[in-house]
PDB file of C-alpha atoms in Angstrom:
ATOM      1  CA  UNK A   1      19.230  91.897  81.094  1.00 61.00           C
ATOM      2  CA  UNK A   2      15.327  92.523  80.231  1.00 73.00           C
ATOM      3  CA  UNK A   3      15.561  95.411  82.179  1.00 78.00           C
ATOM      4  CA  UNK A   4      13.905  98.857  80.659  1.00 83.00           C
ATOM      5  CA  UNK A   5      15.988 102.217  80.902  1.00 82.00           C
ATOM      6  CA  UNK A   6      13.330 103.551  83.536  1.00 85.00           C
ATOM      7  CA  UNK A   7      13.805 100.592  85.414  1.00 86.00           C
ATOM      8  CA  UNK A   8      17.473 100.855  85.843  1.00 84.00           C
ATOM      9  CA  UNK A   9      17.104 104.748  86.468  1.00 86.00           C
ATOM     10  CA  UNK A  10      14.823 104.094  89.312  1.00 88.00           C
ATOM     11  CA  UNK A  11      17.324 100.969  90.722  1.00 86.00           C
ATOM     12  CA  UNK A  12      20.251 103.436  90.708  1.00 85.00           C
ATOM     13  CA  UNK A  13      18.285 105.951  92.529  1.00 87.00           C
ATOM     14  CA  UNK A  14      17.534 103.814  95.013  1.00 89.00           C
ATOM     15  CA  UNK A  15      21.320 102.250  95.211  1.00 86.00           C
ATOM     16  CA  UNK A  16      22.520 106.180  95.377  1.00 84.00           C
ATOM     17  CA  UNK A  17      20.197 107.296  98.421  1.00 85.00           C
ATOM     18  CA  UNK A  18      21.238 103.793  99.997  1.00 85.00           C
ATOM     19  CA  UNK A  19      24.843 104.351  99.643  1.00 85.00           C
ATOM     20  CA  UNK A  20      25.559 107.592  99.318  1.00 82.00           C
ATOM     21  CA  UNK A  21      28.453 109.317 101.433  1.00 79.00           C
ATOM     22  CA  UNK A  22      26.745 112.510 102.691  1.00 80.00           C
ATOM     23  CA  UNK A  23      23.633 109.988 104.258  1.00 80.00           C
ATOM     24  CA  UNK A  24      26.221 107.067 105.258  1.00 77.00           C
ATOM     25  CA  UNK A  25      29.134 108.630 106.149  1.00 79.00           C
ATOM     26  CA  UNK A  26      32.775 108.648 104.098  1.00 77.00           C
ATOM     27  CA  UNK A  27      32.725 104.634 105.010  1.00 78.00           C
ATOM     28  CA  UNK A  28      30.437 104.242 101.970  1.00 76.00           C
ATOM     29  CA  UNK A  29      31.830 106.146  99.136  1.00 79.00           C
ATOM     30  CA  UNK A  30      33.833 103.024  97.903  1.00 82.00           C
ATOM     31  CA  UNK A  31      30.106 101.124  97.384  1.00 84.00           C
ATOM     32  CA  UNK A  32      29.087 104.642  95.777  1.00 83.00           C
ATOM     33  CA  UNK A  33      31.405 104.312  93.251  1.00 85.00           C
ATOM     34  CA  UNK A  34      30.582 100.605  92.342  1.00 86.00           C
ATOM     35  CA  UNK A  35      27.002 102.344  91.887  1.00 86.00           C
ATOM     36  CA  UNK A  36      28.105 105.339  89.927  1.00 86.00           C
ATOM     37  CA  UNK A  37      30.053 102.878  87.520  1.00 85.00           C
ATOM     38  CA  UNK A  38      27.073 100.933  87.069  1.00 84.00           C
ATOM     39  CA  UNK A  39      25.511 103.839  86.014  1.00 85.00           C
ATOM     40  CA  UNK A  40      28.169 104.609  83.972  1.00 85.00           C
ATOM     41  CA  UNK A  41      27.810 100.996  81.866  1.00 83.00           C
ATOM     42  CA  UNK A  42      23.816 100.569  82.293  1.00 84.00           C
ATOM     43  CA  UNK A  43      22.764 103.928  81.579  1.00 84.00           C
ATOM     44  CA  UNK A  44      24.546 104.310  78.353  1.00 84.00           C
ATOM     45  CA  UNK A  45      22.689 102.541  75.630  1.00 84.00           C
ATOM     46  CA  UNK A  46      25.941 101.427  73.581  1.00 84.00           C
ATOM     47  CA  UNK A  47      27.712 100.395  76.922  1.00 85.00           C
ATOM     48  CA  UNK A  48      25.100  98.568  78.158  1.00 83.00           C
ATOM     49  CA  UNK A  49      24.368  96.572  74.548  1.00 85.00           C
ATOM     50  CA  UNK A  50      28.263  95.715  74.631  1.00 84.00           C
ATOM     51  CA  UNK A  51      27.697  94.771  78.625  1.00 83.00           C
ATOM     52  CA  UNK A  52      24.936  92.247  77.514  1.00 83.00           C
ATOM     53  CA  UNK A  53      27.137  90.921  74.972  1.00 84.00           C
ATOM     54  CA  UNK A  54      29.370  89.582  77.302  1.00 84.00           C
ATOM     55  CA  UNK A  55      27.089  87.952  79.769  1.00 81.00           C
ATOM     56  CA  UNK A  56      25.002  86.136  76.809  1.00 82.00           C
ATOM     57  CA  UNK A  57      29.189  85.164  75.907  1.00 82.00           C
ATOM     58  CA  UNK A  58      29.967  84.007  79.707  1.00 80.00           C
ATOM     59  CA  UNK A  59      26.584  82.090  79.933  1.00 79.00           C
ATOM     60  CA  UNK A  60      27.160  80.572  76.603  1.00 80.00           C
ATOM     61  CA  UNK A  61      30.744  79.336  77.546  1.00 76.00           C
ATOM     62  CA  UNK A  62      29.681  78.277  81.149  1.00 69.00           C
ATOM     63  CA  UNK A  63      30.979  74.614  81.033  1.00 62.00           C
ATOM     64  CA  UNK A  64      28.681  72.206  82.331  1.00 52.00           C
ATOM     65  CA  UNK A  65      30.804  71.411  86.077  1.00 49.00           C
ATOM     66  CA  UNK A  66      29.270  74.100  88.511  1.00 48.00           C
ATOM     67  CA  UNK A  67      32.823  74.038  89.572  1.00 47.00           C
ATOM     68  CA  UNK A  68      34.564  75.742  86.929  1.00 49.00           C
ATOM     69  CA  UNK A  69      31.403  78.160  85.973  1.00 48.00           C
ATOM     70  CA  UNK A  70      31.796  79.787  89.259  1.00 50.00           C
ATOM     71  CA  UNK A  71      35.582  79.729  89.022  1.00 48.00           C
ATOM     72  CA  UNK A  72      34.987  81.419  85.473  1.00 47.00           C
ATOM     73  CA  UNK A  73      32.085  83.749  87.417  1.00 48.00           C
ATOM     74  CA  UNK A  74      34.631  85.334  89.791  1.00 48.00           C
ATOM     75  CA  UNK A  75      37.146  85.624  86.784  1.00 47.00           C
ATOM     76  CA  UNK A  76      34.520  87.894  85.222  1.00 46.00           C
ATOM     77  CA  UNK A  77      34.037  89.652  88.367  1.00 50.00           C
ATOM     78  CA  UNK A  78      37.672  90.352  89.288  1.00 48.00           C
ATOM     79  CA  UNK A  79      38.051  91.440  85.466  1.00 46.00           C
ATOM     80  CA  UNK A  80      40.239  88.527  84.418  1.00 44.00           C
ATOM     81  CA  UNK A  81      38.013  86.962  82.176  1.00 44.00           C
ATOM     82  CA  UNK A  82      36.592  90.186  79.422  1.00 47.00           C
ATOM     83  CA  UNK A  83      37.983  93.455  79.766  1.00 51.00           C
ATOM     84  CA  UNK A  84      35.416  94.823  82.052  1.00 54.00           C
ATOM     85  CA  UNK A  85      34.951  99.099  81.995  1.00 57.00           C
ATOM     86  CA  UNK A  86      37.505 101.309  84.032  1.00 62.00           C
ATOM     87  CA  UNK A  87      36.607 102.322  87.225  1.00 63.00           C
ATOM     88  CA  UNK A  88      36.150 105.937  87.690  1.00 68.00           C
ATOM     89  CA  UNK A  89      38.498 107.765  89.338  1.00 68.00           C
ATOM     90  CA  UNK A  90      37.694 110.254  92.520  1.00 72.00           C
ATOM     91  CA  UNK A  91      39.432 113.400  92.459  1.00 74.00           C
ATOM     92  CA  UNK A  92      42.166 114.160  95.068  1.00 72.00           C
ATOM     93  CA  UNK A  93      40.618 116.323  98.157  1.00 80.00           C
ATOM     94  CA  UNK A  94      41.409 119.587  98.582  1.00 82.00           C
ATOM     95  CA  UNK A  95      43.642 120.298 102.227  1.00 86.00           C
ATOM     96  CA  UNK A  96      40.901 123.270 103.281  1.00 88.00           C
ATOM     97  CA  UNK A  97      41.634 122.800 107.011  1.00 90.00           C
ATOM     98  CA  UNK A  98      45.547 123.078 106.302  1.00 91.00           C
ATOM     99  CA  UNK A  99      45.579 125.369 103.956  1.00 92.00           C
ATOM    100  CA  UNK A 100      42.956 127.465 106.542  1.00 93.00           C
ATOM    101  CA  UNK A 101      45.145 126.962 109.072  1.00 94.00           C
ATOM    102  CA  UNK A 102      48.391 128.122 107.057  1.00 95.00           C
ATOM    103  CA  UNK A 103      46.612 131.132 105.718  1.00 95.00           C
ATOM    104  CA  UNK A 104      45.300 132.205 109.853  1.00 96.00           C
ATOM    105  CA  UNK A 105      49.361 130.935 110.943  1.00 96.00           C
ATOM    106  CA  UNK A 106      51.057 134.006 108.387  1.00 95.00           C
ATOM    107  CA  UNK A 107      48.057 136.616 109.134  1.00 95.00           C
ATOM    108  CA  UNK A 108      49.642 136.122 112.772  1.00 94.00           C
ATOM    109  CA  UNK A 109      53.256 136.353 112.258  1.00 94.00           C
ATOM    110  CA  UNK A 110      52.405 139.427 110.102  1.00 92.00           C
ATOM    111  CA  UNK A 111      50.739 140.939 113.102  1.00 92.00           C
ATOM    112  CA  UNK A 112      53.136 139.827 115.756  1.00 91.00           C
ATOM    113  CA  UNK A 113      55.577 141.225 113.298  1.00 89.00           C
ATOM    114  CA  UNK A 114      54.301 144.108 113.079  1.00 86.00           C
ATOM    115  CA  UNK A 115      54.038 145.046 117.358  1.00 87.00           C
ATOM    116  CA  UNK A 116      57.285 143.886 117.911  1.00 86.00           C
ATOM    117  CA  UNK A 117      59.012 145.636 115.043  1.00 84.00           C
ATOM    118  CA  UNK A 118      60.162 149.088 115.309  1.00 77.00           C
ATOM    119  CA  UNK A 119      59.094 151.452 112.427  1.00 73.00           C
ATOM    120  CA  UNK A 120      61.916 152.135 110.298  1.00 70.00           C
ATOM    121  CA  UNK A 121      64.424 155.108 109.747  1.00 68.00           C
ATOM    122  CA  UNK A 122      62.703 158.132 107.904  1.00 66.00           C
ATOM    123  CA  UNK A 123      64.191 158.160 103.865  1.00 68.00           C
ATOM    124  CA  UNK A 124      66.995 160.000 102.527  1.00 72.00           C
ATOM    125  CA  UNK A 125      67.347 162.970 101.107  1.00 75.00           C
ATOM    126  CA  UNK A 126      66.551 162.305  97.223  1.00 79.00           C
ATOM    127  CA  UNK A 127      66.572 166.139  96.808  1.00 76.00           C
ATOM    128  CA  UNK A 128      63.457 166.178  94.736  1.00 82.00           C
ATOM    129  CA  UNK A 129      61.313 168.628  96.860  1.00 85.00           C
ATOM    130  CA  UNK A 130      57.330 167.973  97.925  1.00 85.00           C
ATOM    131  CA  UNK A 131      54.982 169.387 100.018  1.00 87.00           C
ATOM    132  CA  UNK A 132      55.848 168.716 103.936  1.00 88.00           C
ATOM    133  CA  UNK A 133      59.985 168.441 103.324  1.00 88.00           C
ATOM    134  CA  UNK A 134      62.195 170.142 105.540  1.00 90.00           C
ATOM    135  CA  UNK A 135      64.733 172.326 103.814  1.00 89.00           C
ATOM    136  CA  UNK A 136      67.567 174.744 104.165  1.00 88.00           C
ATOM    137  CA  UNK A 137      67.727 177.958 102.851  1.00 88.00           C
ATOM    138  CA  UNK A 138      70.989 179.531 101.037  1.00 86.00           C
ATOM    139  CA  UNK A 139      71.784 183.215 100.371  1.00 87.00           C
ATOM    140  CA  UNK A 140      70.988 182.645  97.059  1.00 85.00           C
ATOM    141  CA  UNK A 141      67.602 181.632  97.110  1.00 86.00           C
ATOM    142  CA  UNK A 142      67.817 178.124  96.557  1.00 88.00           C
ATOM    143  CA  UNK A 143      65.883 175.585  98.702  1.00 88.00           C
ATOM    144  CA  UNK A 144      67.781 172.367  99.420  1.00 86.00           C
ATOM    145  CA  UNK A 145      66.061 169.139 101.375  1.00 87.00           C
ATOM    146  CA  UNK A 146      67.809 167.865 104.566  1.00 88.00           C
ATOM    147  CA  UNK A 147      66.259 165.300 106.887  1.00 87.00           C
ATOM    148  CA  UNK A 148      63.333 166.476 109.345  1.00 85.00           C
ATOM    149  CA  UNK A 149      65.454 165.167 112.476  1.00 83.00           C
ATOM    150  CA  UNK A 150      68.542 167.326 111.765  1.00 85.00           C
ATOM    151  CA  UNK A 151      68.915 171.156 111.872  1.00 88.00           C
ATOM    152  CA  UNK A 152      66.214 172.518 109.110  1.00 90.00           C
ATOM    153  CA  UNK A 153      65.556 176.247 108.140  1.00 90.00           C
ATOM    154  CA  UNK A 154      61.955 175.984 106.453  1.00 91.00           C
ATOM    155  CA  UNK A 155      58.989 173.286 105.605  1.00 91.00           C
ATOM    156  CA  UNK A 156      57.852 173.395 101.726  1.00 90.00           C
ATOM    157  CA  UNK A 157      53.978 173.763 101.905  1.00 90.00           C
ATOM    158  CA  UNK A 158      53.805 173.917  98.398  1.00 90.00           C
ATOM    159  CA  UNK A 159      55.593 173.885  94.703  1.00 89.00           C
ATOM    160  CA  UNK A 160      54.863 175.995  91.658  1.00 89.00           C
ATOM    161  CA  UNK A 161      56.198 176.944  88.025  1.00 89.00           C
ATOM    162  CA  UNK A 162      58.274 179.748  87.847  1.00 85.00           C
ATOM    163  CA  UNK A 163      56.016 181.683  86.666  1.00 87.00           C
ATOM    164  CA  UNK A 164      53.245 181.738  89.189  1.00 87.00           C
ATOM    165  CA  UNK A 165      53.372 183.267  92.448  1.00 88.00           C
ATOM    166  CA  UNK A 166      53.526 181.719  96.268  1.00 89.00           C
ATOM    167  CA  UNK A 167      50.608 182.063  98.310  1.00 87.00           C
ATOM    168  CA  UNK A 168      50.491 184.160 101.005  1.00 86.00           C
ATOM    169  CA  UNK A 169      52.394 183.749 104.070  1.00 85.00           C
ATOM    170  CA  UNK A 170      54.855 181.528 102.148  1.00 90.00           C
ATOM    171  CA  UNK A 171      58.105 182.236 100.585  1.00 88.00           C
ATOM    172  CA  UNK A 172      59.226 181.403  97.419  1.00 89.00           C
ATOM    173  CA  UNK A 173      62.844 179.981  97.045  1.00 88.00           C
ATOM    174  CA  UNK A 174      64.296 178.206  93.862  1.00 86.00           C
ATOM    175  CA  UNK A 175      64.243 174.610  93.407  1.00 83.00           C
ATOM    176  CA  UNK A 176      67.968 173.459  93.389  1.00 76.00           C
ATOM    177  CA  UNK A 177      66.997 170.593  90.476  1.00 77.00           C
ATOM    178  CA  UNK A 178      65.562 173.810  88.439  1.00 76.00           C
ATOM    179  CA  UNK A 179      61.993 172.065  89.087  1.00 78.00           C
ATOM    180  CA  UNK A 180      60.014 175.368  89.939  1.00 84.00           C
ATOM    181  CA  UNK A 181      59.970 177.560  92.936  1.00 88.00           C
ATOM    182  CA  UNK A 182      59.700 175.782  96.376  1.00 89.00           C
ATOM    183  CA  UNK A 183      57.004 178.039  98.949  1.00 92.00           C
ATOM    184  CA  UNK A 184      58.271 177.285 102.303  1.00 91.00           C
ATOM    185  CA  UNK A 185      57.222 178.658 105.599  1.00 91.00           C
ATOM    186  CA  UNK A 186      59.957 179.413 107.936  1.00 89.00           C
ATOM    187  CA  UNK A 187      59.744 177.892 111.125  1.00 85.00           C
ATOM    188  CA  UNK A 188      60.936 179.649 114.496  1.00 77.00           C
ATOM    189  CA  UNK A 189      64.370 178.565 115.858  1.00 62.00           C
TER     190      UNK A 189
END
């Protein structure tokens, strides 16, 4: 009760290093936080003038019959007696090893997945030409996409406004959406 705030600093430093879990093991992390909540009470000025209060209280109600004062002793202790501070509580542990092991589980199935998949079907036709379509080419100078595996007449290399010219070697055929000219490069049947 005497005790001097350096005092009790230097007691719970020594009742930390002689409990603590990462020294001791997760068998002693209940007795660490008995120590922490001393702490808690002793190291705060106010909650350790209001914890002194109550033990001058208990000794000054301690009935004379040794009996009933250590009856009335473990009330205090069990928290039946006074309304004795909360006890902290720990926060919930994080899964790291599951949530590890879930995260290495999916990166798997994608691969697998992925081997034993076949790639899937070239796109439709959306008829909006680009670079590297195949296309068929009508008597009137229009270019019109078709799919690569099929019969094609021409690949577009490249697409410009209607007013600028194909480079050379290419042809330039109209854009059936009226999007510019289309410069293709006939391939050999």
């Amino acid at each position: 009760q005497g005790a001097a705030p350096s005092e009790i600093r230097a007691a719970y430093r020594r009742a930390a290093r002689a409990t603590h879990p990462d020294r001791h093991g997760d068998g002693s992390s209940g007795r660490m936080a008995a120590v922490n909540d001393a702490w808690r009470v002793l190291g705060d000025p106010a909650l350790r003038r209001a914890y002194d209060e109550q033990l001058a209280d208990l000794r000054a109600a301690r009935p004379t019959s040794a009996a009933s004062g250590s009856a009335r002793a473990s009330a205090y202790e069990h928290g039946s007696a006074h309304s004795a501070p909360p006890m902290p509580v720990t926060p919930a542990k994080v899964p790291w090893r599951f949530m590890i092991s879930m995260a290495v589980a999916g990166i798997a199935l994608l691969v697998v997945g992925r081997i034993f998949t076949s790639p899937s079907d070239p796109a439709a036709p959306d008829n909006i030409l680009r670079a590297g379509d195949c296309v068929t080419l009508s008597v009137t100078l229009e270019a019109s996409e078709v799919v690569c595996s099929g019969p094609y007449d021409a690949v577009v290399r490249s697409l410009v406004p209607f007013d600028q010219q194909c480079p050379t070697g290419a042809e330039s055929y109209r854009d059936r959406q009226g999007m510019g000219n289309a410069c293709v490069e006939r391939v050999s049947p």
